[in-house]
Amino acid sequence: MPTLQNGEKKLKDVRESNIALVINLMRKFGICSRAELSKASGLVQSTITSIIDSLIKAGIVIETGSLVGGRGRRSIGIRLNTEKLIVLGIRVTRSSYTLAIIDIFGELKNLEKHSITKDLEDPSVFERILEDASTFLLKNDQKPVGVGMALPGPYLINEDTSLFLTNQGWKSFTFTKKFESRLHLPVFVEQDSNVGAMGEWWFGNSEIGQGTKVFVSTGDGVGAGIVVDGKIQRGALGAAGEIGHMSINFEGPQCQCGNKGCLELYCSEKAILKAAKCLSKPILDFESLVTEYRAGNSAVTEIVNRAAEMFGIGIANIAYLFNPGVVVVGGSYKKLGDSFLDQVNRTVRRHIYPLFYQNIGLQFSALEHDSCLIGIAAVVFDRLLKKPSFLLDH
């Protein structure tokens, strides 16, 4: 027979689930009424009233004044408090890190960018990030509910370990507990592509409430984040989506990972620049390459088109592996514009079955800010809403 303790736990779990449902609905609605929440959630009015009262008491929800509903009926408008529902985002690349305060709607409130002058695997790099994060919070007088970190490599979530690719191969690092101890906040770490995928799912403009969406991050490397029905697909260890190390040429050049012919050796920003530096008039940075490409420089166009073709082969493989409804391309490739995406599309069309191609939407990210930065808010709140009572107690 179920014990009283089990019954109380079940009731508590139901309330947690209901609170999370209400917060997610308010995130989608913006300003709304209690009656609208009751109708959308299927919860009775008394349950909605109880939940909203507790959220108002915790400062998570605020009232906005009168709303006029159907038949001229008036009700009190409510919305999520974006001064309270904020996170500290830490976006790390191999050359820089960005600190930002981001609210539950993905809006940036404060932002600071720092250069990294040492190898990312140097322990002093993360010591410096931790120091700067502490100073950033004090300077901006912010009290986030959690911290999220987006890192350029697989994060083995069950082992709380991040992997970075070095000249000596993969190296593992563990630092989450140190951040939690210093910042006195829950810290959630994710691979940057997964963060970008969640950012697109929560804040992107494509109308997909369920199904499969893939976000492809481009820059120093190439990675993919896969989200199915709002959940990140991490795989057995947490390394799913490492498409940059998917071989597209078994006889190709050696990669640092130990494989040959990896995708990112042909179509990462680093690979494109490597080819551009060998031109009669060498191009040394990506911004200059974009300028020359848009100006119609034939030599640069040939390099970019070759990269687009290889990237398209990678997207075609993604289409067969995950059969996504939407593939969103983010990162540095956005700067190359629609002509680049058209070339990728043509390659994808040539390499997959027509029915698959007709049912896949390939597009650049439409978000104003970096998906792998604002997506940190999506990752943190998605995790915290598994047990939203934490937000009420925070």
Short mmCIF file of C-alpha atoms in Angstrom, two decimals:
data_model
loop_
_atom_site.label_atom_id
_atom_site.label_comp_id
_atom_site.label_asym_id
_atom_site.label_seq_id
_atom_site.Cartn_x
_atom_site.Cartn_y
_atom_site.Cartn_z
CA MET A 1 0.00 0.00 0.00
CA PRO A 2 1.24 3.56 -0.75
CA THR A 3 2.44 5.31 2.39
CA LEU A 4 1.48 8.82 3.44
CA GLN A 5 5.06 9.87 2.70
CA ASN A 6 4.80 8.59 -0.87
CA GLY A 7 1.47 10.34 -1.28
CA GLU A 8 2.91 13.65 -0.09
CA LYS A 9 5.86 13.26 -2.46
CA LYS A 10 3.51 12.61 -5.37
CA LEU A 11 1.48 15.72 -4.54
CA LYS A 12 4.68 17.76 -4.30
CA ASP A 13 5.87 16.44 -7.67
CA VAL A 14 2.52 17.36 -9.24
CA ARG A 15 2.77 20.89 -7.86
CA GLU A 16 6.35 21.21 -9.15
CA SER A 17 5.16 20.12 -12.58
CA ASN A 18 2.26 22.58 -12.50
CA ILE A 19 4.51 25.48 -11.48
CA ALA A 20 6.91 24.68 -14.33
CA LEU A 21 3.98 24.52 -16.77
CA VAL A 22 2.68 27.92 -15.65
CA ILE A 23 6.11 29.59 -15.88
CA ASN A 24 6.66 28.16 -19.38
CA LEU A 25 3.24 29.37 -20.53
CA MET A 26 3.96 32.85 -19.14
CA ARG A 27 7.28 32.81 -20.98
CA LYS A 28 5.39 32.25 -24.23
CA PHE A 29 2.49 34.61 -23.53
CA GLY A 30 4.34 37.61 -22.08
CA ILE A 31 1.56 39.55 -20.33
CA CYS A 32 -1.51 37.42 -19.67
CA SER A 33 -4.32 36.85 -17.19
CA ARG A 34 -4.94 34.06 -14.70
CA ALA A 35 -7.97 32.98 -16.75
CA GLU A 36 -5.81 32.62 -19.89
CA LEU A 37 -3.35 30.46 -17.96
CA SER A 38 -6.16 28.27 -16.68
CA LYS A 39 -7.53 27.76 -20.19
CA ALA A 40 -4.11 27.08 -21.76
CA SER A 41 -2.87 24.76 -19.00
CA GLY A 42 -6.09 22.85 -18.29
CA LEU A 43 -5.60 23.59 -14.57
CA VAL A 44 -8.58 24.77 -12.54
CA GLN A 45 -8.77 28.44 -11.57
CA SER A 46 -8.06 27.74 -7.88
CA THR A 47 -4.82 25.92 -8.72
CA ILE A 48 -3.68 28.76 -10.98
CA THR A 49 -4.53 31.31 -8.27
CA SER A 50 -2.53 29.37 -5.68
CA ILE A 51 0.50 29.05 -7.99
CA ILE A 52 0.46 32.71 -9.08
CA ASP A 53 0.11 33.88 -5.48
CA SER A 54 3.22 31.91 -4.50
CA LEU A 55 5.13 33.21 -7.54
CA ILE A 56 4.17 36.81 -6.73
CA LYS A 57 5.25 36.32 -3.12
CA ALA A 58 8.64 35.02 -4.35
CA GLY A 59 9.01 38.00 -6.71
CA ILE A 60 8.99 35.78 -9.79
CA VAL A 61 5.70 37.20 -11.13
CA ILE A 62 4.46 40.79 -11.01
CA GLU A 63 1.05 42.30 -11.75
CA THR A 64 0.87 44.80 -14.61
CA GLY A 65 -2.58 46.39 -14.29
CA SER A 66 -5.94 45.82 -15.93
CA LEU A 67 -6.52 43.79 -19.09
CA VAL A 68 -9.70 43.84 -21.15
CA GLY A 69 -10.78 40.37 -22.17
CA GLY A 70 -13.71 38.93 -24.09
CA ARG A 71 -17.10 40.67 -23.70
CA GLY A 72 -15.32 43.61 -22.10
CA ARG A 73 -14.44 41.69 -18.97
CA ARG A 74 -11.51 43.11 -17.02
CA SER A 75 -8.79 41.10 -15.33
CA ILE A 76 -5.41 41.80 -13.77
CA GLY A 77 -2.47 41.29 -16.09
CA ILE A 78 0.58 39.36 -14.88
CA ARG A 79 4.04 38.73 -16.29
CA LEU A 80 7.35 37.15 -15.34
CA ASN A 81 9.74 39.43 -13.46
CA THR A 82 12.79 39.80 -15.71
CA GLU A 83 14.71 41.56 -12.98
CA LYS A 84 14.50 38.41 -10.87
CA LEU A 85 14.65 35.67 -13.51
CA ILE A 86 18.20 36.21 -14.75
CA VAL A 87 21.27 34.02 -15.17
CA LEU A 88 24.98 34.59 -15.51
CA GLY A 89 26.09 33.30 -18.91
CA ILE A 90 29.72 32.40 -19.61
CA ARG A 91 30.40 31.75 -23.30
CA VAL A 92 33.90 30.34 -23.88
CA THR A 93 35.67 29.99 -27.23
CA ARG A 94 39.32 29.20 -27.87
CA SER A 95 40.17 32.87 -28.29
CA SER A 96 37.79 34.68 -25.92
CA TYR A 97 35.12 34.45 -23.26
CA THR A 98 31.99 36.51 -22.79
CA LEU A 99 30.20 37.23 -19.51
CA ALA A 100 26.56 38.26 -19.71
CA ILE A 101 23.41 38.69 -17.66
CA ILE A 102 20.52 37.12 -19.60
CA ASP A 103 16.86 37.00 -18.62
CA ILE A 104 14.33 34.22 -19.14
CA PHE A 105 13.25 35.75 -22.47
CA GLY A 106 16.81 35.68 -23.83
CA GLU A 107 17.36 39.43 -23.49
CA LEU A 108 20.90 40.61 -22.70
CA LYS A 109 21.15 43.03 -19.78
CA ASN A 110 24.92 43.37 -19.33
CA LEU A 111 27.81 42.04 -21.39
CA GLU A 112 31.59 41.93 -21.16
CA LYS A 113 34.09 40.26 -23.50
CA HIS A 114 37.66 39.19 -22.68
CA SER A 115 40.47 37.78 -24.80
CA ILE A 116 42.20 34.49 -24.07
CA THR A 117 45.94 34.68 -24.68
CA LYS A 118 46.84 31.18 -23.48
CA ASP A 119 45.80 27.72 -24.59
CA LEU A 120 42.31 26.94 -23.34
CA GLU A 121 43.55 23.83 -21.54
CA ASP A 122 45.82 25.95 -19.31
CA PRO A 123 44.21 25.79 -15.80
CA SER A 124 44.94 29.49 -15.24
CA VAL A 125 42.44 30.39 -17.99
CA PHE A 126 39.48 29.14 -15.97
CA GLU A 127 40.88 30.66 -12.79
CA ARG A 128 40.82 34.00 -14.56
CA ILE A 129 37.30 33.40 -15.91
CA LEU A 130 36.12 32.63 -12.37
CA GLU A 131 37.72 35.79 -10.98
CA ASP A 132 36.24 37.94 -13.74
CA ALA A 133 32.80 36.33 -13.28
CA SER A 134 32.83 37.17 -9.56
CA THR A 135 33.89 40.76 -10.28
CA PHE A 136 31.29 41.07 -13.05
CA LEU A 137 28.44 40.16 -10.69
CA LEU A 138 29.64 42.55 -7.98
CA LYS A 139 30.19 45.38 -10.44
CA ASN A 140 26.71 45.06 -11.94
CA ASP A 141 25.03 44.32 -8.58
CA GLN A 142 23.20 41.33 -10.06
CA LYS A 143 21.80 38.29 -8.28
CA PRO A 144 21.20 35.58 -10.87
CA VAL A 145 19.37 32.36 -10.06
CA GLY A 146 22.05 30.24 -11.73
CA VAL A 147 25.12 30.14 -13.94
CA GLY A 148 25.50 28.54 -17.36
CA MET A 149 28.70 27.83 -19.27
CA ALA A 150 28.97 27.11 -22.99
CA LEU A 151 32.22 25.36 -23.89
CA PRO A 152 33.81 24.43 -27.26
CA GLY A 153 33.97 20.71 -26.70
CA PRO A 154 32.03 17.73 -25.42
CA TYR A 155 30.81 17.92 -21.84
CA LEU A 156 30.47 14.48 -20.26
CA ILE A 157 27.51 15.32 -18.06
CA ASN A 158 27.57 12.12 -15.97
CA GLU A 159 31.23 12.66 -15.11
CA ASP A 160 31.10 16.46 -14.78
CA THR A 161 34.05 16.58 -17.19
CA SER A 162 34.80 18.72 -20.23
CA LEU A 163 37.00 17.53 -23.10
CA PHE A 164 39.22 19.91 -25.06
CA LEU A 165 41.12 18.96 -28.21
CA THR A 166 44.81 19.84 -27.95
CA ASN A 167 47.93 19.17 -30.01
CA GLN A 168 48.37 16.05 -27.86
CA GLY A 169 44.79 14.85 -28.47
CA TRP A 170 41.82 15.05 -26.10
CA LYS A 171 42.35 16.28 -22.53
CA SER A 172 39.74 16.29 -19.77
CA PHE A 173 39.03 19.04 -17.24
CA THR A 174 36.70 19.31 -14.26
CA PHE A 175 35.93 22.71 -12.77
CA THR A 176 32.16 22.97 -12.19
CA LYS A 177 32.36 22.38 -8.44
CA LYS A 178 35.01 25.09 -8.09
CA PHE A 179 32.69 27.58 -9.82
CA GLU A 180 29.73 26.57 -7.65
CA SER A 181 31.81 26.90 -4.50
CA ARG A 182 33.05 30.39 -5.39
CA LEU A 183 29.85 31.82 -6.88
CA HIS A 184 27.44 30.10 -4.44
CA LEU A 185 25.07 29.32 -7.30
CA PRO A 186 24.10 26.21 -9.27
CA VAL A 187 26.34 25.91 -12.35
CA PHE A 188 25.26 24.12 -15.54
CA VAL A 189 27.81 23.30 -18.23
CA GLU A 190 27.01 22.37 -21.84
CA GLN A 191 28.76 21.99 -25.15
CA ASP A 192 28.30 25.25 -27.08
CA SER A 193 26.37 23.60 -29.92
CA ASN A 194 23.84 22.17 -27.45
CA VAL A 195 23.47 25.63 -25.92
CA GLY A 196 22.87 27.11 -29.37
CA ALA A 197 20.27 24.45 -30.14
CA MET A 198 18.38 25.24 -26.94
CA GLY A 199 18.63 28.95 -27.69
CA GLU A 200 17.04 28.38 -31.09
CA TRP A 201 14.33 26.14 -29.59
CA TRP A 202 13.38 28.65 -26.88
CA PHE A 203 13.95 31.96 -28.64
CA GLY A 204 14.14 31.21 -32.38
CA ASN A 205 11.45 32.22 -34.85
CA SER A 206 10.81 28.88 -36.53
CA GLU A 207 7.41 27.52 -35.55
CA ILE A 208 8.35 24.14 -34.13
CA GLY A 209 6.83 23.16 -30.81
CA GLN A 210 7.78 19.53 -31.18
CA GLY A 211 9.91 17.38 -33.43
CA THR A 212 13.63 17.56 -34.16
CA LYS A 213 15.71 20.71 -34.59
CA VAL A 214 19.46 20.70 -35.23
CA PHE A 215 21.67 23.73 -34.64
CA VAL A 216 25.04 23.71 -36.41
CA SER A 217 27.68 25.91 -34.83
CA THR A 218 30.47 27.18 -37.08
CA GLY A 219 33.70 28.91 -36.12
CA ASP A 220 37.03 27.42 -35.04
CA GLY A 221 35.35 24.04 -35.50
CA VAL A 222 32.00 22.59 -36.54
CA GLY A 223 29.54 21.07 -34.08
CA ALA A 224 25.86 20.21 -33.89
CA GLY A 225 23.31 20.40 -31.11
CA ILE A 226 20.28 18.13 -31.48
CA VAL A 227 17.02 18.95 -29.69
CA VAL A 228 14.04 16.59 -29.85
CA ASP A 229 10.74 17.83 -28.37
CA GLY A 230 12.63 20.43 -26.36
CA LYS A 231 15.22 18.03 -24.93
CA ILE A 232 18.95 17.98 -25.73
CA GLN A 233 20.12 14.66 -27.18
CA ARG A 234 23.50 14.11 -25.51
CA GLY A 235 24.15 10.46 -26.24
CA ALA A 236 25.59 7.91 -23.80
CA LEU A 237 28.44 10.14 -22.57
CA GLY A 238 27.34 13.62 -23.56
CA ALA A 239 29.37 13.87 -26.76
CA ALA A 240 26.57 13.57 -29.34
CA GLY A 241 26.75 16.08 -32.18
CA GLU A 242 30.53 16.15 -32.70
CA ILE A 243 30.01 16.26 -36.46
CA GLY A 244 33.23 18.21 -36.96
CA HIS A 245 35.05 14.92 -36.35
CA MET A 246 32.88 12.91 -38.70
CA SER A 247 35.13 11.69 -41.50
CA ILE A 248 34.08 12.64 -45.01
CA ASN A 249 37.37 11.46 -46.57
CA PHE A 250 39.02 8.33 -45.21
CA GLU A 251 42.21 9.18 -47.12
CA GLY A 252 42.17 12.81 -46.02
CA PRO A 253 44.58 14.75 -43.81
CA GLN A 254 45.23 13.75 -40.21
CA CYS A 255 43.17 15.57 -37.57
CA GLN A 256 44.33 16.32 -34.02
CA CYS A 257 41.55 14.01 -32.78
CA GLY A 258 43.35 11.03 -34.39
CA ASN A 259 40.87 10.59 -37.25
CA LYS A 260 41.48 11.33 -40.94
CA GLY A 261 39.46 13.60 -43.23
CA CYS A 262 37.33 15.19 -40.49
CA LEU A 263 34.60 17.56 -41.68
CA GLU A 264 36.03 20.60 -39.90
CA LEU A 265 39.36 20.19 -41.72
CA TYR A 266 37.48 21.25 -44.87
CA CYS A 267 34.86 23.76 -43.79
CA SER A 268 35.66 25.38 -40.43
CA GLU A 269 36.63 29.04 -40.26
CA LYS A 270 40.17 27.88 -39.55
CA ALA A 271 40.21 25.67 -42.67
CA ILE A 272 38.87 28.44 -44.90
CA LEU A 273 41.46 30.91 -43.63
CA LYS A 274 44.24 28.36 -44.09
CA ALA A 275 43.38 28.23 -47.80
CA ALA A 276 42.93 32.02 -48.03
CA LYS A 277 46.40 32.64 -46.58
CA CYS A 278 47.90 30.78 -49.56
CA LEU A 279 46.42 33.14 -52.16
CA SER A 280 48.67 35.47 -54.18
CA LYS A 281 47.27 38.24 -51.99
CA PRO A 282 46.95 36.42 -48.65
CA ILE A 283 43.89 37.05 -46.48
CA LEU A 284 44.69 36.77 -42.79
CA ASP A 285 41.37 37.22 -40.98
CA PHE A 286 37.78 36.12 -41.47
CA GLU A 287 36.31 39.63 -41.64
CA SER A 288 38.57 40.47 -44.60
CA LEU A 289 37.61 37.19 -46.25
CA VAL A 290 33.91 38.02 -45.89
CA THR A 291 34.52 41.45 -47.45
CA GLU A 292 36.34 39.95 -50.43
CA TYR A 293 33.71 37.24 -50.87
CA ARG A 294 30.87 39.76 -50.90
CA ALA A 295 32.87 41.91 -53.35
CA GLY A 296 33.04 38.98 -55.78
CA ASN A 297 36.72 38.09 -55.48
CA SER A 298 36.89 34.98 -57.68
CA ALA A 299 39.71 33.26 -55.79
CA VAL A 300 37.97 33.76 -52.46
CA THR A 301 34.63 32.67 -53.93
CA GLU A 302 36.21 29.42 -55.09
CA ILE A 303 37.52 28.73 -51.56
CA VAL A 304 34.19 29.56 -49.92
CA ASN A 305 32.19 27.52 -52.44
CA ARG A 306 34.43 24.52 -51.82
CA ALA A 307 33.86 24.89 -48.07
CA ALA A 308 30.10 25.26 -48.68
CA GLU A 309 30.11 22.02 -50.68
CA MET A 310 31.86 20.10 -47.89
CA PHE A 311 29.61 21.69 -45.28
CA GLY A 312 26.60 20.65 -47.37
CA ILE A 313 27.81 17.05 -47.31
CA GLY A 314 27.92 17.30 -43.53
CA ILE A 315 24.34 18.65 -43.47
CA ALA A 316 23.22 15.82 -45.78
CA ASN A 317 24.67 13.31 -43.31
CA ILE A 318 22.80 15.07 -40.48
CA ALA A 319 19.58 14.76 -42.53
CA TYR A 320 20.02 11.00 -42.80
CA LEU A 321 21.09 10.55 -39.17
CA PHE A 322 18.42 12.64 -37.42
CA ASN A 323 15.78 13.48 -40.06
CA PRO A 324 15.31 17.00 -38.57
CA GLY A 325 12.48 19.32 -39.52
CA VAL A 326 14.78 22.34 -39.20
CA VAL A 327 18.55 22.81 -39.43
CA VAL A 328 19.73 26.21 -38.17
CA VAL A 329 23.22 27.43 -39.06
CA GLY A 330 24.84 29.81 -36.59
CA GLY A 331 28.26 31.27 -35.97
CA SER A 332 30.65 32.87 -38.45
CA TYR A 333 29.00 31.46 -41.60
CA LYS A 334 26.07 33.88 -41.14
CA LYS A 335 28.40 36.68 -42.25
CA LEU A 336 28.78 35.06 -45.68
CA GLY A 337 25.12 35.63 -46.45
CA ASP A 338 22.47 33.95 -48.56
CA SER A 339 24.74 33.10 -51.49
CA PHE A 340 26.72 30.80 -49.21
CA LEU A 341 23.56 29.17 -47.85
CA ASP A 342 22.25 28.69 -51.41
CA GLN A 343 25.44 26.82 -52.29
CA VAL A 344 25.04 24.62 -49.22
CA ASN A 345 21.40 23.96 -50.15
CA ARG A 346 22.35 22.88 -53.66
CA THR A 347 24.88 20.41 -52.25
CA VAL A 348 22.37 19.00 -49.77
CA ARG A 349 19.81 18.55 -52.56
CA ARG A 350 22.34 16.54 -54.61
CA HIS A 351 23.25 14.24 -51.75
CA ILE A 352 19.97 13.21 -50.11
CA TYR A 353 16.76 11.52 -51.18
CA PRO A 354 14.28 14.12 -52.56
CA LEU A 355 11.60 13.38 -49.94
CA PHE A 356 14.13 14.09 -47.17
CA TYR A 357 15.18 17.34 -48.83
CA GLN A 358 11.58 18.54 -49.22
CA ASN A 359 10.96 18.10 -45.50
CA ILE A 360 14.03 19.82 -44.13
CA GLY A 361 14.28 23.57 -43.53
CA LEU A 362 17.84 24.90 -43.77
CA GLN A 363 18.26 28.46 -42.51
CA PHE A 364 20.60 30.87 -40.82
CA SER A 365 19.87 31.76 -37.21
CA ALA A 366 17.56 34.78 -37.09
CA LEU A 367 18.44 35.64 -33.51
CA GLU A 368 19.91 39.08 -32.95
CA HIS A 369 22.57 37.77 -30.59
CA ASP A 370 24.81 34.71 -30.54
CA SER A 371 22.63 31.60 -30.03
CA CYS A 372 25.42 30.00 -28.00
CA LEU A 373 25.31 32.95 -25.59
CA ILE A 374 21.61 33.64 -25.06
CA GLY A 375 20.93 29.91 -25.23
CA ILE A 376 22.66 29.67 -21.85
CA ALA A 377 19.48 31.14 -20.31
CA ALA A 378 17.44 28.41 -21.98
CA VAL A 379 19.76 25.69 -20.64
CA VAL A 380 19.76 27.04 -17.07
CA PHE A 381 16.02 27.67 -16.83
CA ASP A 382 15.21 24.36 -18.51
CA ARG A 383 17.23 22.60 -15.80
CA LEU A 384 15.91 24.73 -12.92
CA LEU A 385 12.31 24.20 -14.00
CA LYS A 386 12.75 20.49 -13.38
CA LYS A 387 12.37 21.56 -9.74
CA PRO A 388 10.95 25.11 -9.79
CA SER A 389 10.59 25.28 -6.01
CA PHE A 390 14.26 26.25 -6.08
CA LEU A 391 13.24 29.52 -7.76
CA LEU A 392 10.65 30.19 -5.07
CA ASP A 393 13.22 29.60 -2.32
CA HIS A 394 16.08 31.47 -4.03
#
